[in-house]
Amino acid sequence: MKLTLYQVDAFTDKLFGGNPAAVIPLQEWISDELMQQLALENNLSETVFFVPAGGTDEYDFHIRWFTPAAEINLCGHATLASAWVLYHILGYEKPTIRFHCLSGLLTISRQGDIISMDFPAWKPQPLKDFPADLAVALGFVPFVNVYKYRDFLVELENEEAVRNCQPDFVRLKRMGEKAIITARGVEVDFVSRFFAPIVGIDEDPVTGSAHSQLIPYWAEKLGKTNLRAKQLSRRGGDLWCDYLGERVTIAGKCVFFMKGEINLK
């Protein structure tokens, strides 16, 4: 059996920027074990697989995402990369793409070279008490607020504090948690970084699912629903965001890197 793999840099307009995703289109599902092995072999933050839905008018494709260590329930950059492959390589011509996933229905559209994703809004809740190890794991950087939905969301004093934070990934992994750090931006509305050693990713370059939590937080804090965001990883990423109440839209650009063939004997 042979599979085609596309590697796409998402949330960027520059090669070697954004977050690289391995995209493997399928006609039917292969085993979970094999998908996990392929994700480990690719050794990117996510490898994404999708298959045609067939026999339903509710959505167009089923989609699943794997880190090198585990399957996850939502991934923005690999969804963006999948949509780019469908639109630009596989000849998909409908105005929207409807993906069905573990987090429900995701609707994708495009305007020019910007692809927009309709994602769930995960509004984080304030935490009065949080593990003391969180401060240690984040290098004792001063906290402004600590919130949580799926992940810890920690607001820091400013963009420089986010940029310079040096986490203890071993301790964070031992806690069994993922963490977002964020602050008001200098040139954009907010900046962030995302750490997930528990699923094999010390720092994710650009994280759509984190913005499902960040957008409601900053929309309420800044009193605006249209937001520009930047993720301050080494590769960096740019996102256009909108808060719609129960949903958010996360938009960005993609750059194609390579096409390959996987030979499974």
mmCIF file of N, CA, C and O in Angstrom, residues 91-157:
data_model
loop_
_atom_site.group_PDB
_atom_site.id
_atom_site.type_symbol
_atom_site.label_atom_id
_atom_site.label_comp_id
_atom_site.label_asym_id
_atom_site.label_seq_id
_atom_site.Cartn_x
_atom_site.Cartn_y
_atom_site.Cartn_z
ATOM 1 N N GLY A 91 -8.216 19.551 -5.962
ATOM 2 C CA GLY A 91 -9.279 20.003 -6.856
ATOM 3 C C GLY A 91 -10.635 20.197 -6.219
ATOM 4 O O GLY A 91 -11.657 20.195 -6.922
ATOM 5 N N TYR A 92 -10.693 20.395 -4.921
ATOM 6 C CA TYR A 92 -11.978 20.628 -4.244
ATOM 7 C C TYR A 92 -12.506 22.001 -4.647
ATOM 8 O O TYR A 92 -11.803 23.003 -4.525
ATOM 9 N N GLU A 93 -13.764 22.056 -5.111
ATOM 10 C CA GLU A 93 -14.276 23.303 -5.703
ATOM 11 C C GLU A 93 -15.459 23.912 -4.963
ATOM 12 O O GLU A 93 -15.866 25.025 -5.287
ATOM 13 N N LYS A 94 -16.025 23.219 -3.980
ATOM 14 C CA LYS A 94 -17.154 23.805 -3.262
ATOM 15 C C LYS A 94 -16.666 24.985 -2.410
ATOM 16 O O LYS A 94 -15.509 25.038 -2.008
ATOM 17 N N PRO A 95 -17.561 25.939 -2.122
ATOM 18 C CA PRO A 95 -17.123 27.126 -1.374
ATOM 19 C C PRO A 95 -16.740 26.838 0.074
ATOM 20 O O PRO A 95 -15.970 27.594 0.669
ATOM 21 N N THR A 96 -17.293 25.772 0.640
ATOM 22 C CA THR A 96 -16.960 25.422 2.020
ATOM 23 C C THR A 96 -16.593 23.944 2.110
ATOM 24 O O THR A 96 -17.007 23.124 1.281
ATOM 25 N N ILE A 97 -15.797 23.627 3.115
ATOM 26 C CA ILE A 97 -15.461 22.243 3.452
ATOM 27 C C ILE A 97 -16.004 21.981 4.848
ATOM 28 O O ILE A 97 -15.733 22.748 5.785
ATOM 29 N N ARG A 98 -16.741 20.891 5.015
ATOM 30 C CA ARG A 98 -17.285 20.546 6.325
ATOM 31 C C ARG A 98 -16.580 19.283 6.826
ATOM 32 O O ARG A 98 -16.751 18.208 6.278
ATOM 33 N N PHE A 99 -15.792 19.463 7.884
ATOM 34 C CA PHE A 99 -15.087 18.347 8.504
ATOM 35 C C PHE A 99 -15.849 17.887 9.743
ATOM 36 O O PHE A 99 -16.273 18.715 10.566
ATOM 37 N N HIS A 100 -15.983 16.584 9.903
ATOM 38 C CA HIS A 100 -16.530 16.031 11.138
ATOM 39 C C HIS A 100 -15.381 15.453 11.955
ATOM 40 O O HIS A 100 -14.546 14.711 11.439
ATOM 41 N N CYS A 101 -15.337 15.801 13.251
ATOM 42 C CA CYS A 101 -14.219 15.375 14.086
ATOM 43 C C CYS A 101 -14.707 15.091 15.503
ATOM 44 O O CYS A 101 -15.907 15.183 15.797
ATOM 45 N N LEU A 102 -13.786 14.778 16.391
ATOM 46 C CA LEU A 102 -14.130 14.484 17.781
ATOM 47 C C LEU A 102 -14.736 15.686 18.500
ATOM 48 O O LEU A 102 -15.403 15.530 19.523
ATOM 49 N N SER A 103 -14.508 16.890 17.978
ATOM 50 C CA SER A 103 -15.069 18.106 18.582
ATOM 51 C C SER A 103 -16.294 18.613 17.833
ATOM 52 O O SER A 103 -16.732 19.747 18.044
ATOM 53 N N GLY A 104 -16.863 17.777 16.939
ATOM 54 C CA GLY A 104 -18.071 18.166 16.225
ATOM 55 C C GLY A 104 -17.793 18.604 14.801
ATOM 56 O O GLY A 104 -16.846 18.127 14.163
ATOM 57 N N LEU A 105 -18.616 19.520 14.301
ATOM 58 C CA LEU A 105 -18.528 19.986 12.919
ATOM 59 C C LEU A 105 -17.614 21.199 12.827
ATOM 60 O O LEU A 105 -17.749 22.166 13.589
ATOM 61 N N LEU A 106 -16.678 21.163 11.875
ATOM 62 C CA LEU A 106 -15.800 22.290 11.581
ATOM 63 C C LEU A 106 -16.055 22.721 10.143
ATOM 64 O O LEU A 106 -15.923 21.911 9.224
ATOM 65 N N THR A 107 -16.410 23.979 9.941
ATOM 66 C CA THR A 107 -16.708 24.491 8.608
ATOM 67 C C THR A 107 -15.578 25.414 8.161
ATOM 68 O O THR A 107 -15.191 26.339 8.874
ATOM 69 N N ILE A 108 -15.067 25.144 6.966
ATOM 70 C CA ILE A 108 -13.916 25.861 6.433
ATOM 71 C C ILE A 108 -14.343 26.630 5.186
ATOM 72 O O ILE A 108 -15.096 26.121 4.353
ATOM 73 N N SER A 109 -13.849 27.851 5.034
ATOM 74 C CA SER A 109 -14.095 28.642 3.832
ATOM 75 C C SER A 109 -12.820 29.399 3.492
ATOM 76 O O SER A 109 -11.862 29.406 4.263
ATOM 77 N N ARG A 110 -12.812 30.026 2.333
ATOM 78 C CA ARG A 110 -11.621 30.786 1.950
ATOM 79 C C ARG A 110 -12.005 32.074 1.251
ATOM 80 O O ARG A 110 -13.054 32.181 0.613
ATOM 81 N N GLN A 111 -11.134 33.046 1.393
ATOM 82 C CA GLN A 111 -11.266 34.316 0.689
ATOM 83 C C GLN A 111 -9.883 34.700 0.213
ATOM 84 O O GLN A 111 -9.020 35.073 1.006
ATOM 85 N N GLY A 112 -9.652 34.552 -1.075
ATOM 86 C CA GLY A 112 -8.319 34.767 -1.602
ATOM 87 C C GLY A 112 -7.366 33.711 -1.057
ATOM 88 O O GLY A 112 -7.653 32.521 -1.086
ATOM 89 N N ASP A 113 -6.241 34.149 -0.523
ATOM 90 C CA ASP A 113 -5.267 33.203 0.008
ATOM 91 C C ASP A 113 -5.402 32.990 1.506
ATOM 92 O O ASP A 113 -4.556 32.347 2.128
ATOM 93 N N ILE A 114 -6.478 33.515 2.099
ATOM 94 C CA ILE A 114 -6.735 33.314 3.530
ATOM 95 C C ILE A 114 -7.833 32.262 3.702
ATOM 96 O O ILE A 114 -8.904 32.376 3.108
ATOM 97 N N ILE A 115 -7.549 31.251 4.496
ATOM 98 C CA ILE A 115 -8.508 30.187 4.800
ATOM 99 C C ILE A 115 -9.027 30.413 6.210
ATOM 100 O O ILE A 115 -8.253 30.648 7.144
ATOM 101 N N SER A 116 -10.350 30.345 6.367
ATOM 102 C CA SER A 116 -10.993 30.619 7.650
ATOM 103 C C SER A 116 -11.660 29.352 8.176
ATOM 104 O O SER A 116 -12.328 28.628 7.430
ATOM 105 N N MET A 117 -11.491 29.098 9.471
ATOM 106 C CA MET A 117 -12.044 27.910 10.110
ATOM 107 C C MET A 117 -13.047 28.316 11.183
ATOM 108 O O MET A 117 -12.754 29.170 12.025
ATOM 109 N N ASP A 118 -14.214 27.702 11.157
ATOM 110 C CA ASP A 118 -15.238 27.916 12.176
ATOM 111 C C ASP A 118 -15.056 26.845 13.248
ATOM 112 O O ASP A 118 -15.289 25.658 13.001
ATOM 113 N N PHE A 119 -14.627 27.241 14.443
ATOM 114 C CA PHE A 119 -14.288 26.328 15.524
ATOM 115 C C PHE A 119 -15.177 26.578 16.739
ATOM 116 O O PHE A 119 -15.764 27.656 16.878
ATOM 117 N N PRO A 120 -15.259 25.627 17.648
ATOM 118 C CA PRO A 120 -15.990 25.882 18.899
ATOM 119 C C PRO A 120 -15.285 26.939 19.734
ATOM 120 O O PRO A 120 -14.057 27.047 19.719
ATOM 121 N N ALA A 121 -16.074 27.727 20.463
ATOM 122 C CA ALA A 121 -15.518 28.687 21.428
ATOM 123 C C ALA A 121 -15.429 27.983 22.773
ATOM 124 O O ALA A 121 -16.440 27.552 23.322
ATOM 125 N N TRP A 122 -14.230 27.868 23.288
ATOM 126 C CA TRP A 122 -13.995 27.232 24.586
ATOM 127 C C TRP A 122 -13.650 28.332 25.580
ATOM 128 O O TRP A 122 -12.493 28.706 25.712
ATOM 129 N N LYS A 123 -14.651 28.856 26.251
ATOM 130 C CA LYS A 123 -14.427 29.986 27.149
ATOM 131 C C LYS A 123 -13.795 29.499 28.446
ATOM 132 O O LYS A 123 -14.402 28.751 29.210
ATOM 133 N N PRO A 124 -12.567 29.914 28.732
ATOM 134 C CA PRO A 124 -11.912 29.457 29.962
ATOM 135 C C PRO A 124 -12.507 30.144 31.187
ATOM 136 O O PRO A 124 -13.027 31.256 31.102
ATOM 137 N N GLN A 125 -12.416 29.461 32.315
ATOM 138 C CA GLN A 125 -12.958 29.973 33.563
ATOM 139 C C GLN A 125 -11.827 30.322 34.528
ATOM 140 O O GLN A 125 -10.800 29.646 34.565
ATOM 141 N N PRO A 126 -12.014 31.366 35.333
ATOM 142 C CA PRO A 126 -10.948 31.768 36.259
ATOM 143 C C PRO A 126 -10.705 30.709 37.329
ATOM 144 O O PRO A 126 -11.639 30.049 37.798
ATOM 145 N N LEU A 127 -9.447 30.574 37.717
ATOM 146 C CA LEU A 127 -9.057 29.648 38.767
ATOM 147 C C LEU A 127 -8.551 30.445 39.969
ATOM 148 O O LEU A 127 -7.609 31.224 39.863
ATOM 149 N N LYS A 128 -9.187 30.231 41.123
ATOM 150 C CA LYS A 128 -8.686 30.846 42.346
ATOM 151 C C LYS A 128 -7.512 30.043 42.898
ATOM 152 O O LYS A 128 -6.577 30.597 43.485
ATOM 153 N N ASP A 129 -7.608 28.741 42.740
ATOM 154 C CA ASP A 129 -6.543 27.857 43.206
ATOM 155 C C ASP A 129 -6.003 27.072 42.024
ATOM 156 O O ASP A 129 -6.772 26.517 41.240
ATOM 157 N N PHE A 130 -4.706 27.031 41.898
ATOM 158 C CA PHE A 130 -4.078 26.243 40.845
ATOM 159 C C PHE A 130 -2.828 25.595 41.430
ATOM 160 O O PHE A 130 -2.299 26.055 42.455
ATOM 161 N N PRO A 131 -2.353 24.528 40.810
ATOM 162 C CA PRO A 131 -1.215 23.813 41.383
ATOM 163 C C PRO A 131 0.013 24.711 41.530
ATOM 164 O O PRO A 131 0.349 25.474 40.620
ATOM 165 N N ALA A 132 0.658 24.609 42.666
ATOM 166 C CA ALA A 132 1.877 25.398 42.879
ATOM 167 C C ALA A 132 2.941 25.050 41.850
ATOM 168 O O ALA A 132 3.768 25.896 41.479
ATOM 169 N N ASP A 133 2.906 23.815 41.368
ATOM 170 C CA ASP A 133 3.881 23.383 40.365
ATOM 171 C C ASP A 133 3.750 24.154 39.058
ATOM 172 O O ASP A 133 4.691 24.185 38.271
ATOM 173 N N LEU A 134 2.578 24.764 38.811
ATOM 174 C CA LEU A 134 2.404 25.510 37.558
ATOM 175 C C LEU A 134 3.379 26.682 37.514
ATOM 176 O O LEU A 134 4.011 26.929 36.480
ATOM 177 N N ALA A 135 3.498 27.408 38.608
ATOM 178 C CA ALA A 135 4.430 28.532 38.649
ATOM 179 C C ALA A 135 5.863 28.054 38.469
ATOM 180 O O ALA A 135 6.662 28.682 37.760
ATOM 181 N N VAL A 136 6.193 26.934 39.091
ATOM 182 C CA VAL A 136 7.537 26.378 38.954
ATOM 183 C C VAL A 136 7.782 25.963 37.507
ATOM 184 O O VAL A 136 8.833 26.259 36.922
ATOM 185 N N ALA A 137 6.784 25.265 36.906
ATOM 186 C CA ALA A 137 6.928 24.761 35.535
ATOM 187 C C ALA A 137 7.096 25.886 34.533
ATOM 188 O O ALA A 137 7.739 25.709 33.490
ATOM 189 N N LEU A 138 6.541 27.066 34.833
ATOM 190 C CA LEU A 138 6.647 28.210 33.925
ATOM 191 C C LEU A 138 7.764 29.164 34.329
ATOM 192 O O LEU A 138 7.800 30.316 33.881
ATOM 193 N N GLY A 139 8.687 28.694 35.154
ATOM 194 C CA GLY A 139 9.876 29.469 35.469
ATOM 195 C C GLY A 139 9.644 30.632 36.410
ATOM 196 O O GLY A 139 10.400 31.614 36.376
ATOM 197 N N PHE A 140 8.593 30.549 37.255
ATOM 198 C CA PHE A 140 8.285 31.579 38.257
ATOM 199 C C PHE A 140 8.017 32.943 37.629
ATOM 200 O O PHE A 140 8.217 33.975 38.271
ATOM 201 N N VAL A 141 7.580 32.967 36.381
ATOM 202 C CA VAL A 141 7.221 34.236 35.748
ATOM 203 C C VAL A 141 5.952 34.762 36.426
ATOM 204 O O VAL A 141 5.034 34.001 36.729
ATOM 205 N N PRO A 142 5.853 36.071 36.724
ATOM 206 C CA PRO A 142 4.674 36.602 37.425
ATOM 207 C C PRO A 142 3.391 36.430 36.616
ATOM 208 O O PRO A 142 3.357 36.708 35.416
ATOM 209 N N PHE A 143 2.323 35.951 37.278
ATOM 210 C CA PHE A 143 1.022 35.741 36.637
ATOM 211 C C PHE A 143 0.136 36.967 36.848
ATOM 212 O O PHE A 143 0.149 37.578 37.917
ATOM 213 N N VAL A 144 -0.649 37.308 35.821
ATOM 214 C CA VAL A 144 -1.720 38.288 35.959
ATOM 215 C C VAL A 144 -3.024 37.582 36.267
ATOM 216 O O VAL A 144 -3.748 37.922 37.202
ATOM 217 N N ASN A 145 -3.367 36.566 35.473
ATOM 218 C CA ASN A 145 -4.564 35.749 35.674
ATOM 219 C C ASN A 145 -4.246 34.308 35.331
ATOM 220 O O ASN A 145 -3.378 34.035 34.495
ATOM 221 N N VAL A 146 -4.975 33.385 35.955
ATOM 222 C CA VAL A 146 -4.913 31.975 35.576
ATOM 223 C C VAL A 146 -6.335 31.490 35.330
ATOM 224 O O VAL A 146 -7.204 31.603 36.219
ATOM 225 N N TYR A 147 -6.569 30.988 34.144
ATOM 226 C CA TYR A 147 -7.868 30.473 33.736
ATOM 227 C C TYR A 147 -7.683 29.030 33.242
ATOM 228 O O TYR A 147 -6.561 28.558 33.070
ATOM 229 N N LYS A 148 -8.811 28.347 33.011
ATOM 230 C CA LYS A 148 -8.694 27.011 32.429
ATOM 231 C C LYS A 148 -9.967 26.632 31.694
ATOM 232 O O LYS A 148 -11.084 26.913 32.144
ATOM 233 N N TYR A 149 -9.806 26.016 30.531
ATOM 234 C CA TYR A 149 -10.858 25.247 29.877
ATOM 235 C C TYR A 149 -10.266 23.864 29.645
ATOM 236 O O TYR A 149 -10.204 23.055 30.553
ATOM 237 N N ARG A 150 -9.773 23.558 28.475
ATOM 238 C CA ARG A 150 -9.042 22.310 28.277
ATOM 239 C C ARG A 150 -7.641 22.409 28.859
ATOM 240 O O ARG A 150 -7.116 21.455 29.431
ATOM 241 N N ASP A 151 -7.044 23.607 28.702
ATOM 242 C CA ASP A 151 -5.665 23.829 29.101
ATOM 243 C C ASP A 151 -5.596 24.972 30.110
ATOM 244 O O ASP A 151 -6.506 25.797 30.190
ATOM 245 N N PHE A 152 -4.515 25.037 30.864
ATOM 246 C CA PHE A 152 -4.258 26.235 31.644
ATOM 247 C C PHE A 152 -4.026 27.404 30.689
ATOM 248 O O PHE A 152 -3.291 27.279 29.705
ATOM 249 N N LEU A 153 -4.643 28.540 30.979
ATOM 250 C CA LEU A 153 -4.436 29.772 30.238
ATOM 251 C C LEU A 153 -3.906 30.794 31.244
ATOM 252 O O LEU A 153 -4.624 31.197 32.163
ATOM 253 N N VAL A 154 -2.655 31.184 31.075
ATOM 254 C CA VAL A 154 -1.981 32.045 32.033
ATOM 255 C C VAL A 154 -1.638 33.372 31.361
ATOM 256 O O VAL A 154 -0.848 33.409 30.409
ATOM 257 N N GLU A 155 -2.247 34.458 31.848
ATOM 258 C CA GLU A 155 -1.892 35.777 31.324
ATOM 259 C C GLU A 155 -0.667 36.308 32.054
ATOM 260 O O GLU A 155 -0.618 36.301 33.294
ATOM 261 N N LEU A 156 0.308 36.771 31.287
ATOM 262 C CA LEU A 156 1.513 37.363 31.844
ATOM 263 C C LEU A 156 1.471 38.886 31.691
ATOM 264 O O LEU A 156 0.550 39.434 31.085
ATOM 265 N N GLU A 157 2.473 39.548 32.227
ATOM 266 C CA GLU A 157 2.441 41.008 32.311
ATOM 267 C C GLU A 157 2.509 41.690 30.954
ATOM 268 O O GLU A 157 1.874 42.725 30.743
#
